[in-house]
mmCIF file of C-alpha atoms in Angstrom:
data_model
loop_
_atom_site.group_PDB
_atom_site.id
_atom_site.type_symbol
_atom_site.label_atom_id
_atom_site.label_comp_id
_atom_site.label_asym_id
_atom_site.label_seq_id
_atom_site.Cartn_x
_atom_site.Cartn_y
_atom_site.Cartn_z
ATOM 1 C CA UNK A 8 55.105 109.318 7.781
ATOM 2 C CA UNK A 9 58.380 108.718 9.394
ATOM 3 C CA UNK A 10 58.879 110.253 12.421
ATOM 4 C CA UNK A 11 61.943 108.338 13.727
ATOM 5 C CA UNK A 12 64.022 108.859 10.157
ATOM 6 C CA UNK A 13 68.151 108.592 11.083
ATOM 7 C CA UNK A 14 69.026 112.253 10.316
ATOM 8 C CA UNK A 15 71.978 111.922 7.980
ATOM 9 C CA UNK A 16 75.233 113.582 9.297
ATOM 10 C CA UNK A 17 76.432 115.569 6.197
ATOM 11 C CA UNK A 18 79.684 115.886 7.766
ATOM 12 C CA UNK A 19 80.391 112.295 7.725
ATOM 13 C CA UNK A 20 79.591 112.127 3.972
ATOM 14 C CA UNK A 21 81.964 114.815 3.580
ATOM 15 C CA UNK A 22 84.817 113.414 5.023
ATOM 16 C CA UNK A 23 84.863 110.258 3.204
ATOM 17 C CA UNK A 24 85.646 112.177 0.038
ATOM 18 C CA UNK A 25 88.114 114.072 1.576
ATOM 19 C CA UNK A 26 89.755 111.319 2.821
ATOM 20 C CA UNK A 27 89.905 109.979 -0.500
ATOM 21 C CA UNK A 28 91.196 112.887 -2.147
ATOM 22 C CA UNK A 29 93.569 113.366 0.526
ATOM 23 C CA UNK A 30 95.279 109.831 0.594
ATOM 24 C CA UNK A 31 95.890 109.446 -3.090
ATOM 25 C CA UNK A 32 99.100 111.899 -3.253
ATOM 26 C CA UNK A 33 99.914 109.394 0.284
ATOM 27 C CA UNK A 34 99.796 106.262 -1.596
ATOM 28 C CA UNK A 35 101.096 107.692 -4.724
ATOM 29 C CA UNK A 36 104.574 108.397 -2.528
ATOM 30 C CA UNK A 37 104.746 105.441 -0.843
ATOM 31 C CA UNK A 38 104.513 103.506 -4.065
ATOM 32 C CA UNK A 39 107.189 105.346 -5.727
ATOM 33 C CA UNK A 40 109.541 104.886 -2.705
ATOM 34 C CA UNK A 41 108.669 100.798 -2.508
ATOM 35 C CA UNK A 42 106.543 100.719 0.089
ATOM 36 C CA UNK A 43 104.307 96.938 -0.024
ATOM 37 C CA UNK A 44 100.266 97.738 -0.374
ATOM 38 C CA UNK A 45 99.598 101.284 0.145
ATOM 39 C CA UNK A 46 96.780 101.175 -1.608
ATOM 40 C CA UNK A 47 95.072 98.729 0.554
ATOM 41 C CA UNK A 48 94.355 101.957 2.214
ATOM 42 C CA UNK A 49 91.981 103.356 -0.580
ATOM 43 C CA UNK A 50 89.393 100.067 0.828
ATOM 44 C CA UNK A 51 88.845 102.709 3.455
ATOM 45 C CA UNK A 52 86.865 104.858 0.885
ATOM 46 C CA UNK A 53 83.759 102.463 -0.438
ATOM 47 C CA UNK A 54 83.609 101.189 3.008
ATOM 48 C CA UNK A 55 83.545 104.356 4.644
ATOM 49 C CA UNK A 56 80.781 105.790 1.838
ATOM 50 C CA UNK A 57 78.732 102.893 2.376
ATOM 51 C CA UNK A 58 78.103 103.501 6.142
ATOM 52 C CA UNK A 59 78.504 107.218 6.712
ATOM 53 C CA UNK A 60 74.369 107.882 5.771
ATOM 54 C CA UNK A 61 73.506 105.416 8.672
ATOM 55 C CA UNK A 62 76.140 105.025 11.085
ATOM 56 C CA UNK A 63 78.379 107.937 10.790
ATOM 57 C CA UNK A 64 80.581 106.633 13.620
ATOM 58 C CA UNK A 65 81.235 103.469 12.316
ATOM 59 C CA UNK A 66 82.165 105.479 8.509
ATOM 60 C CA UNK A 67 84.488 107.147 10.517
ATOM 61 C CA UNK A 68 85.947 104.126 12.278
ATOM 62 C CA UNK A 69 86.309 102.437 8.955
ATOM 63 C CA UNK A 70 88.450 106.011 7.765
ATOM 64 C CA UNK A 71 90.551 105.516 11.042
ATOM 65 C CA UNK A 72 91.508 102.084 10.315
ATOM 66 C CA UNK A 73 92.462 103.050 6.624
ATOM 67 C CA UNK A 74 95.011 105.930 8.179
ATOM 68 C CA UNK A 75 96.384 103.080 10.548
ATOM 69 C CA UNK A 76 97.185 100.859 7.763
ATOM 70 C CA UNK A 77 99.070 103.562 5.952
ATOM 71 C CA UNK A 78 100.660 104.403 8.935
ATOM 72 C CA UNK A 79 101.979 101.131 8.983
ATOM 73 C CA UNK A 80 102.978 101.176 5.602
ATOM 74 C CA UNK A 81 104.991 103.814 6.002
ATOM 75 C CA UNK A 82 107.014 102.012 9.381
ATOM 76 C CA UNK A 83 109.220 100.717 5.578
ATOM 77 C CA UNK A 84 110.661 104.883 5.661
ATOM 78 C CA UNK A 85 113.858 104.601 7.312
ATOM 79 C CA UNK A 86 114.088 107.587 10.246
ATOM 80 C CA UNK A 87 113.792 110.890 10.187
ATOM 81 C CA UNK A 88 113.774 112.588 13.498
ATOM 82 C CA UNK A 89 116.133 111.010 16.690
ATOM 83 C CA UNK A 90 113.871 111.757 19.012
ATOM 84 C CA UNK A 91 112.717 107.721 19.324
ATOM 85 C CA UNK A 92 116.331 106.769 18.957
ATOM 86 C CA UNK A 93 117.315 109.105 21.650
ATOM 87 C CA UNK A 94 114.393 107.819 23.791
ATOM 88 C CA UNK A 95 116.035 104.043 22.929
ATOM 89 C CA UNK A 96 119.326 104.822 23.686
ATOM 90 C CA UNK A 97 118.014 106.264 27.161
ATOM 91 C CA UNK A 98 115.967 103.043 27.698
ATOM 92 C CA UNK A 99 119.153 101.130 27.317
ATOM 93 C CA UNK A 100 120.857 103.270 29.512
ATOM 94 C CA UNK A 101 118.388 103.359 32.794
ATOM 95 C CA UNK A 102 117.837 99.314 32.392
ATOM 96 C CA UNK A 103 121.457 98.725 32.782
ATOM 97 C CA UNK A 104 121.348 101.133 35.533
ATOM 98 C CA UNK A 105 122.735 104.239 34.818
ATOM 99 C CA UNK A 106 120.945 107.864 34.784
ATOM 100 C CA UNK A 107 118.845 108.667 31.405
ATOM 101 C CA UNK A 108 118.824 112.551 32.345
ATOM 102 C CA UNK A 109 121.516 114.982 32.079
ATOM 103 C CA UNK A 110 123.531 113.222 29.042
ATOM 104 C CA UNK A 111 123.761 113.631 25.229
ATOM 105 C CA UNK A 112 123.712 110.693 23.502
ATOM 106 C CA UNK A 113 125.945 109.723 20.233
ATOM 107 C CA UNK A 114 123.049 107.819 18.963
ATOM 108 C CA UNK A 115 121.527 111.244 18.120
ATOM 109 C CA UNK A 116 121.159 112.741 14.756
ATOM 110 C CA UNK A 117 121.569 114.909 12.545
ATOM 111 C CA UNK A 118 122.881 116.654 15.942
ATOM 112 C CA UNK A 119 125.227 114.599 18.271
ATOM 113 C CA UNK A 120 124.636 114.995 21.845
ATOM 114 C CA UNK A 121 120.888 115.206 21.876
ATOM 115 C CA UNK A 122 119.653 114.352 25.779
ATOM 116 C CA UNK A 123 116.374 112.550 27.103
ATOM 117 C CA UNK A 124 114.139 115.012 27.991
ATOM 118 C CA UNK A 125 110.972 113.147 28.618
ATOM 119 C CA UNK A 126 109.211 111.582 30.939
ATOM 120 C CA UNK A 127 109.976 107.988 32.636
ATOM 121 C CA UNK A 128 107.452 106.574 30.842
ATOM 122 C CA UNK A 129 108.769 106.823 27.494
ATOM 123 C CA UNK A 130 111.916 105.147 28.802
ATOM 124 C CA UNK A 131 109.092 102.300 28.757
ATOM 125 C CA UNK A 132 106.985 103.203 25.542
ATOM 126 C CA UNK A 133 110.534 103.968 23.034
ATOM 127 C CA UNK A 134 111.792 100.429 22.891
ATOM 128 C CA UNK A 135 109.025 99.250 20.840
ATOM 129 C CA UNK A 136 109.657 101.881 18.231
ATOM 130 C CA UNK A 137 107.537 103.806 15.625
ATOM 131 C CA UNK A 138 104.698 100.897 15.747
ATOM 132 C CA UNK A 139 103.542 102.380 19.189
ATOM 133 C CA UNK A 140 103.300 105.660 17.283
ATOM 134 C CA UNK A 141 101.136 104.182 14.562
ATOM 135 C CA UNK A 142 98.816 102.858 17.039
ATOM 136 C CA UNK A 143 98.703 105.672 19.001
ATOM 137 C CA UNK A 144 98.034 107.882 15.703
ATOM 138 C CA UNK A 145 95.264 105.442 14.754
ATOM 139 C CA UNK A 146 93.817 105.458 18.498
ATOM 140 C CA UNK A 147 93.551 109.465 18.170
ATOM 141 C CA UNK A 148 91.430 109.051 15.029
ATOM 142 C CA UNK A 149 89.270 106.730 16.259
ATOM 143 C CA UNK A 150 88.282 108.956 19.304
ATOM 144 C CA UNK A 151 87.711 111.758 16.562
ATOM 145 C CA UNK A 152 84.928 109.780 15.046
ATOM 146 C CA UNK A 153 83.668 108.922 18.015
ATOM 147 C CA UNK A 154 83.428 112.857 19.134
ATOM 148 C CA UNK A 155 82.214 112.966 15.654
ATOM 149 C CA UNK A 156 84.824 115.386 14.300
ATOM 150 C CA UNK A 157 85.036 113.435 10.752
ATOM 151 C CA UNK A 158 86.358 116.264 8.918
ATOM 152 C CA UNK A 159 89.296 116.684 11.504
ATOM 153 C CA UNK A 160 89.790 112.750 10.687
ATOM 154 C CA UNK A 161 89.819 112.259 7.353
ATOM 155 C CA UNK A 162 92.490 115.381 7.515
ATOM 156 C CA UNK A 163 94.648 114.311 9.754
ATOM 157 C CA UNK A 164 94.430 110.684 8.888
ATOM 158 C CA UNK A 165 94.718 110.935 5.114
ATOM 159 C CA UNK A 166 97.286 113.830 4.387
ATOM 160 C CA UNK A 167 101.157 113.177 3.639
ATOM 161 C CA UNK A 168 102.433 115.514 5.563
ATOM 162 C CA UNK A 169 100.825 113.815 9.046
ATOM 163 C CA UNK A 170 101.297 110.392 7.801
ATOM 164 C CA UNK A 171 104.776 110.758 6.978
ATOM 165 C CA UNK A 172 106.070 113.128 9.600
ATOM 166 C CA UNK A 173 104.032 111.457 12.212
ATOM 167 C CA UNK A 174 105.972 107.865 11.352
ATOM 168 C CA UNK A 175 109.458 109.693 10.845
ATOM 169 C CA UNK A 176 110.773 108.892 14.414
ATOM 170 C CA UNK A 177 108.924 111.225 16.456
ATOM 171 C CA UNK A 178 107.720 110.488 19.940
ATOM 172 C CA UNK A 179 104.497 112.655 19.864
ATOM 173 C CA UNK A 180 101.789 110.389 18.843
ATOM 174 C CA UNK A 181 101.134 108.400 22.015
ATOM 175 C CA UNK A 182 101.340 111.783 24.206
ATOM 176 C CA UNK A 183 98.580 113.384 21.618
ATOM 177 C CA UNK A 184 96.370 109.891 22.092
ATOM 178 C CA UNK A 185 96.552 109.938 26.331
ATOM 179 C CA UNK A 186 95.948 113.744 26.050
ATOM 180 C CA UNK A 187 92.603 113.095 23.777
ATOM 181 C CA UNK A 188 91.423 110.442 25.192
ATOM 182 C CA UNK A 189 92.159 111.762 29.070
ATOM 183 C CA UNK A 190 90.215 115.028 27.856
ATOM 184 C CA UNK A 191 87.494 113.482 26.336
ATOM 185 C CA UNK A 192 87.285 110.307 29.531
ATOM 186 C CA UNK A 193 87.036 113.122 31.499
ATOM 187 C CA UNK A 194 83.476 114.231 30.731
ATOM 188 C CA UNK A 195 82.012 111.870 31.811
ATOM 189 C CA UNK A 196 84.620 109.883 34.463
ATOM 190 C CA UNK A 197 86.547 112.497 35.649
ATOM 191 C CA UNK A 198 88.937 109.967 37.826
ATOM 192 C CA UNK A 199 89.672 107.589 34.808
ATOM 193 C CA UNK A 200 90.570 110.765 32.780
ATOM 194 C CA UNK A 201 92.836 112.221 35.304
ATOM 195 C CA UNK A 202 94.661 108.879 35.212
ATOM 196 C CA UNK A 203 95.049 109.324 31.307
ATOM 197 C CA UNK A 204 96.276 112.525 32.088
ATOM 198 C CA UNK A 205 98.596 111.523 34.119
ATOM 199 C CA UNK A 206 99.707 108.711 31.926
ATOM 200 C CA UNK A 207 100.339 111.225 29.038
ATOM 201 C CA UNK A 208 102.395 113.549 31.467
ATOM 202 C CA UNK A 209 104.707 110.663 32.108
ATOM 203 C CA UNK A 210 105.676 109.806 28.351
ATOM 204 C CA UNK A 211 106.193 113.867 27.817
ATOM 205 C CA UNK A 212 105.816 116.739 30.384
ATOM 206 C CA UNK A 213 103.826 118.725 27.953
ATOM 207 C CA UNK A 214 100.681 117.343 29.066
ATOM 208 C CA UNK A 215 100.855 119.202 32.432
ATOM 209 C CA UNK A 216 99.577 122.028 30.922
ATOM 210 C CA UNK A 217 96.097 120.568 31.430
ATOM 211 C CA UNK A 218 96.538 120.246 34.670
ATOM 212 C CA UNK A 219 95.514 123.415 36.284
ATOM 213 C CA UNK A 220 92.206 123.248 34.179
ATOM 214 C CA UNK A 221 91.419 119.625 35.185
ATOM 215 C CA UNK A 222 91.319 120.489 38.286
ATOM 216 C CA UNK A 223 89.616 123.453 37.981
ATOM 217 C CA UNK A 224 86.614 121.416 35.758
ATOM 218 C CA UNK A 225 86.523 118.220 38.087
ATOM 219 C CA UNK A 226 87.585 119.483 41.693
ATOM 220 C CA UNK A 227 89.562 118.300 44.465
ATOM 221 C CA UNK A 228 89.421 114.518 44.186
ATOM 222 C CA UNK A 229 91.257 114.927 40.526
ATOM 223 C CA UNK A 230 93.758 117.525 41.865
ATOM 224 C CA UNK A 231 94.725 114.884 44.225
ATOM 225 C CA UNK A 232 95.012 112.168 41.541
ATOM 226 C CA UNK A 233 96.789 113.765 39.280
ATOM 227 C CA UNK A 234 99.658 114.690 41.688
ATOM 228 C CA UNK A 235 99.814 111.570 43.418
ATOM 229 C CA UNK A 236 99.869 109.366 39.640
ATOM 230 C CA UNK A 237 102.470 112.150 38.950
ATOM 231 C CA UNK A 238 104.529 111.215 42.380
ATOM 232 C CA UNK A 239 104.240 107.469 41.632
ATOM 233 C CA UNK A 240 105.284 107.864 37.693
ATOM 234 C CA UNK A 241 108.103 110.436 38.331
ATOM 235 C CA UNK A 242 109.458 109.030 41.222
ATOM 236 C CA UNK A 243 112.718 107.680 39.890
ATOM 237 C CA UNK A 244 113.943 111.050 38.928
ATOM 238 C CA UNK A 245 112.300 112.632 42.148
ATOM 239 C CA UNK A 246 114.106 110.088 44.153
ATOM 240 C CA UNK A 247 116.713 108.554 42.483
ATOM 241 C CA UNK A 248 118.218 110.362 39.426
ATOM 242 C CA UNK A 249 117.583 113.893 40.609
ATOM 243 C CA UNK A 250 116.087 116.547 39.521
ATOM 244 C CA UNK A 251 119.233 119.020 38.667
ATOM 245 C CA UNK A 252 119.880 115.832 35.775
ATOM 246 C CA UNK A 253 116.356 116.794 34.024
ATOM 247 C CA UNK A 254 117.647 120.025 34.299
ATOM 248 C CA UNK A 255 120.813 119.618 32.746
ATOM 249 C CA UNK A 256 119.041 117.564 29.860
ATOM 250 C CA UNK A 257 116.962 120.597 29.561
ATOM 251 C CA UNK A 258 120.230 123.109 28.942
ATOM 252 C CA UNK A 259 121.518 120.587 26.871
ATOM 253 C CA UNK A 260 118.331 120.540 24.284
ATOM 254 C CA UNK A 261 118.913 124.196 24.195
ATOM 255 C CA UNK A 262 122.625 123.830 23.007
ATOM 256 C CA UNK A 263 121.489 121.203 20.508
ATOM 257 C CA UNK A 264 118.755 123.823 18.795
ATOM 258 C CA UNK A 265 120.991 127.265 18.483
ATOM 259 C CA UNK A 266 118.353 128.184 15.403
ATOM 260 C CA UNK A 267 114.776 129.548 16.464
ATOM 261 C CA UNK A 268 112.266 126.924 14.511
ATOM 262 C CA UNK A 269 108.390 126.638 14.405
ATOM 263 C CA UNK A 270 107.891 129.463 17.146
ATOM 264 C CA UNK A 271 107.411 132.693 17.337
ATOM 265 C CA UNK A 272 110.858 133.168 19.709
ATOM 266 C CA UNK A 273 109.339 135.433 22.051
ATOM 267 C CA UNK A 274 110.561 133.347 25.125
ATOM 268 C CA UNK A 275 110.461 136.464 28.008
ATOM 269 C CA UNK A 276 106.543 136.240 26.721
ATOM 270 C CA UNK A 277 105.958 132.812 28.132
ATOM 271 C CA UNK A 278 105.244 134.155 31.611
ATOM 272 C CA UNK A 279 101.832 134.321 30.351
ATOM 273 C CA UNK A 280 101.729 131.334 30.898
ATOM 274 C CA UNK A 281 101.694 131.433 34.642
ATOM 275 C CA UNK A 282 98.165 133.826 34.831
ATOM 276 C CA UNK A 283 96.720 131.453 32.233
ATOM 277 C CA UNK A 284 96.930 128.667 34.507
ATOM 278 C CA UNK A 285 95.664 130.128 37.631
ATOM 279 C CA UNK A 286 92.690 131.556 35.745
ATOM 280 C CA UNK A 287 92.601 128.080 34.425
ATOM 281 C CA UNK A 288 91.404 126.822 38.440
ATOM 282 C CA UNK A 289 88.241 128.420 37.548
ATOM 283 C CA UNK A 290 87.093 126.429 34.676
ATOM 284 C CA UNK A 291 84.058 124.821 34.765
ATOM 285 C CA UNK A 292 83.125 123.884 31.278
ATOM 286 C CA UNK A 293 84.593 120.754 29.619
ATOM 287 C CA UNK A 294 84.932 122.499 25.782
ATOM 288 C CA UNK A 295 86.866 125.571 28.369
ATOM 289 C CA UNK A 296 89.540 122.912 29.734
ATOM 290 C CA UNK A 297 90.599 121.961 26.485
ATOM 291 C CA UNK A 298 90.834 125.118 25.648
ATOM 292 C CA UNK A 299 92.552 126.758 28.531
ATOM 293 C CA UNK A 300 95.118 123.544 28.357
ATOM 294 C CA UNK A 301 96.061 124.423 24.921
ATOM 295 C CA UNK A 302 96.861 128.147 25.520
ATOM 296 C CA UNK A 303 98.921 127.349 28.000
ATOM 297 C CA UNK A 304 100.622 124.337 26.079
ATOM 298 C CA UNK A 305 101.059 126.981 22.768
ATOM 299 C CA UNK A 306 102.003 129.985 25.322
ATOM 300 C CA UNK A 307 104.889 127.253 26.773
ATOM 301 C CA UNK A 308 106.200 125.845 24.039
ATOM 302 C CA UNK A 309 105.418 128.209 20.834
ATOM 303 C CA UNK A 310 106.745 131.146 22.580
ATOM 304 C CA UNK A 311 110.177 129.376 23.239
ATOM 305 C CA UNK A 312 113.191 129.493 20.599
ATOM 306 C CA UNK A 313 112.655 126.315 19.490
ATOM 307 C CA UNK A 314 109.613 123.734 19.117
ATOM 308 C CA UNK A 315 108.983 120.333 17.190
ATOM 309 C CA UNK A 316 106.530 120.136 14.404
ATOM 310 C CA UNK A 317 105.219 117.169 16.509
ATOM 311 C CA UNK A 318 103.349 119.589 18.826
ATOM 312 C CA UNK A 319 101.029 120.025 16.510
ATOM 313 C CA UNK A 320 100.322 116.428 16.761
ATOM 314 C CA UNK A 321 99.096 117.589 19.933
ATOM 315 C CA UNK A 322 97.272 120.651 19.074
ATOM 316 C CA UNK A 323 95.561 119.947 15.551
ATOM 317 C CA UNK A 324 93.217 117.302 16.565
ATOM 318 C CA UNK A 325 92.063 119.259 19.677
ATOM 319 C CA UNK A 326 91.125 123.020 17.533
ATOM 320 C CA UNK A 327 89.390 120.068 15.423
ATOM 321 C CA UNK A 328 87.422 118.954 17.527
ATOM 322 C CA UNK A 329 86.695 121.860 19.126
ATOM 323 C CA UNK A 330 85.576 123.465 16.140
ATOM 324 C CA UNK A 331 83.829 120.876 14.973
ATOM 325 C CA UNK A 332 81.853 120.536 17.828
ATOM 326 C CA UNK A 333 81.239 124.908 18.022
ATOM 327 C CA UNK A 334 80.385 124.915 14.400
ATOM 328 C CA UNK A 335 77.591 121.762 14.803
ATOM 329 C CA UNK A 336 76.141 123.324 17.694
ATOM 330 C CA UNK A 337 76.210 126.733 15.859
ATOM 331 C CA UNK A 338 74.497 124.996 13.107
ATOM 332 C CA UNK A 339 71.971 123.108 14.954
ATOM 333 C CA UNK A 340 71.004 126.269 16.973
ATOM 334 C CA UNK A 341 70.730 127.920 13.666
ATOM 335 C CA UNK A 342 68.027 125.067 12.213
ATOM 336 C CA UNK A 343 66.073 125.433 15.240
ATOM 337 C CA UNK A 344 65.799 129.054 14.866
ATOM 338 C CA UNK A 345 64.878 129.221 11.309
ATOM 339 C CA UNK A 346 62.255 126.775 12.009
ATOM 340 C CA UNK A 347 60.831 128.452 15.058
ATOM 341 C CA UNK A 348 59.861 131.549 12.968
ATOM 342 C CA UNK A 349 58.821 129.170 9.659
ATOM 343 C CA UNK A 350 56.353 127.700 12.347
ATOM 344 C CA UNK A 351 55.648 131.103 13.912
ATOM 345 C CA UNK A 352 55.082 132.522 9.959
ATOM 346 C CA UNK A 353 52.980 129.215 8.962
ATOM 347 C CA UNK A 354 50.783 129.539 12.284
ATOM 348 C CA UNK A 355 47.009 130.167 11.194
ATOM 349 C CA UNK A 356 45.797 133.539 12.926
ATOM 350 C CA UNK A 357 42.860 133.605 15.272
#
């Protein structure tokens, strides 16, 4: 008998179909539009099938790669958000010397006006454009199957709505990929992940609401990283633009978006926020950091009048993960029981 037989990860197997499903209505759309070889993607599917009973990883590596290439695909969709061009038009603005905070910018749509509002580093990340997204989204998936949260994946990776939103001008993929992979780094090398962190936290301020429960999981040493990185990478406005121009940017994104959208416009609520993060100091559970991180990220920003549907670029492949990982232990734990007491039942009587 074969006492060393690969267990097969049933999840894996799962997600390939739902991938598969998932992606045809995305291909389907991006063929109508005239979009070249979006059904290269569908390659993903066989491929994927093929190695998910052995090597569940590399299944959903293979699934990660597919959502990349129909990421890429859709780069052909002309713009629908400003938030890259605004981030452009910034970049333009601080490399021929002049102050990216505390302006609206005519390149802005549908809204004129619309100001920077993010962190240095995007002034870096935005000239690129949307193919730094679609790397970044692909990057996120591939740490998914690594964490082995293939249903998550094949989800995120395959639907329309995230393919096509995420590659509509939006600036929230590369944030979502620092935060994941600075979470995850951070298991096991807490200084490397704190430097991820702090990476993220420079393309969008968001990501500082990990910060309290980073610190609280990996101690001093991190607490001290992650405000000298922050120092370093903010520096220019701390020193040199000033801070009342963030500010001003800030007043001015409220002008831009009268209408409450995607929140629950309770904004005298997000004080919570404040308790949430000094209970936060006490974490000392990995699975608890990401968790304490996103209620103060949601209690922040989903509170407010106003939020982006790119947060949940942010948020959705976190609960996924999370879950994932609560419902295989669950499951696991639940195996071992039920064969504790088959063994107990089976056990001859002396």
């Amino acid at each position: 008998m074969d006492f060393h037989r690969r267990r097969v990860d049933w999840a894996a197997v799962a997600a390939v179909p739902v991938f598969g499903w998932l992606v045809i209505p995305t291909t389907i759309h991006a063929e109508r539009i005239g979009l070249s070889d979006p059904w290269l993607v569908m390659l993903a599917v066989p491929v994927g099938l093929l190695l998910a009973f052995r090597w569940p990883i590399a299944s959903g590596v293979a699934l990660a790669i597919g959502a990349t290439w129909i990421r890429l695909v859709y780069l052909g969709v002309p713009d629908g958000s400003d938030q890259l061009i605004v981030s452009q038009a910034a970049s333009q603005l601080a490399f021929s010397g002049g102050n990216p905070y505390g302006v609206g910018y005519d390149a802005s749509w549908p809204r004129d006006g619309s100001p920077f509002v993010y962190g240095p580093l995007e002034l870096l990340a935005a000239p690129p454009g949307r193919i730094v997204e679609a790397l970044a989204a692909g990057g996120t998936l591939v740490i998914l199957a690594f964490m082995r949260s293939f249903l998550t994946l094949a989800a995120i990776g395959s639907h329309y709505l995230f393919v096509q939103f995420g590659m509509s001008g939006i600036n929230d993929n590369l944030p979502a990929f620092l935060i994941l992979a600075g979470l995850v780094t951070m298991r096991r090398h807490r200084m490397a992940g704190a430097l991820l962190l702090v990476l993220a936290a420079g393309v969008k301020p968001y990501a500082f609401a990990w910060f309290p429960a980073a610190i609280g999981f990996a101690g001093i040493p991190v607490a001290l990283a992650l405000i000298a990185g922050s120092a370093i990478i903010w520096s220019p406005l701390l020193l040199g633009w000033g801070i009342p121009s963030f500010i001003r940017s800030i007043e001015l994104a409220a002008l831009t978006h009268p209408f409450p959208e995607n929140t629950l416009n309770m904004p005298q609520w997000r004080i919570i926020a404040v308790p949430l993060a000094l209970a936060s100091l006490l974490v000392r559970q990995w699975w608890v950091m990401v968790v304490a991180g996103l209620a103060i990220f949601c209690a922040v920003l989903f509170l407010d009048r106003w939020a982006s549907y790119g947060y949940w670029l942010v948020v959705l492949p976190l609960v996924g993960m999370i879950g994932e990982r609560a419902a295989r232990f669950g499951l696991q734990a639940a195996v071992r029981m039920v064969r504790e007491r088959s063994t107990t039942v089976m056990a001859p009587v002396s």
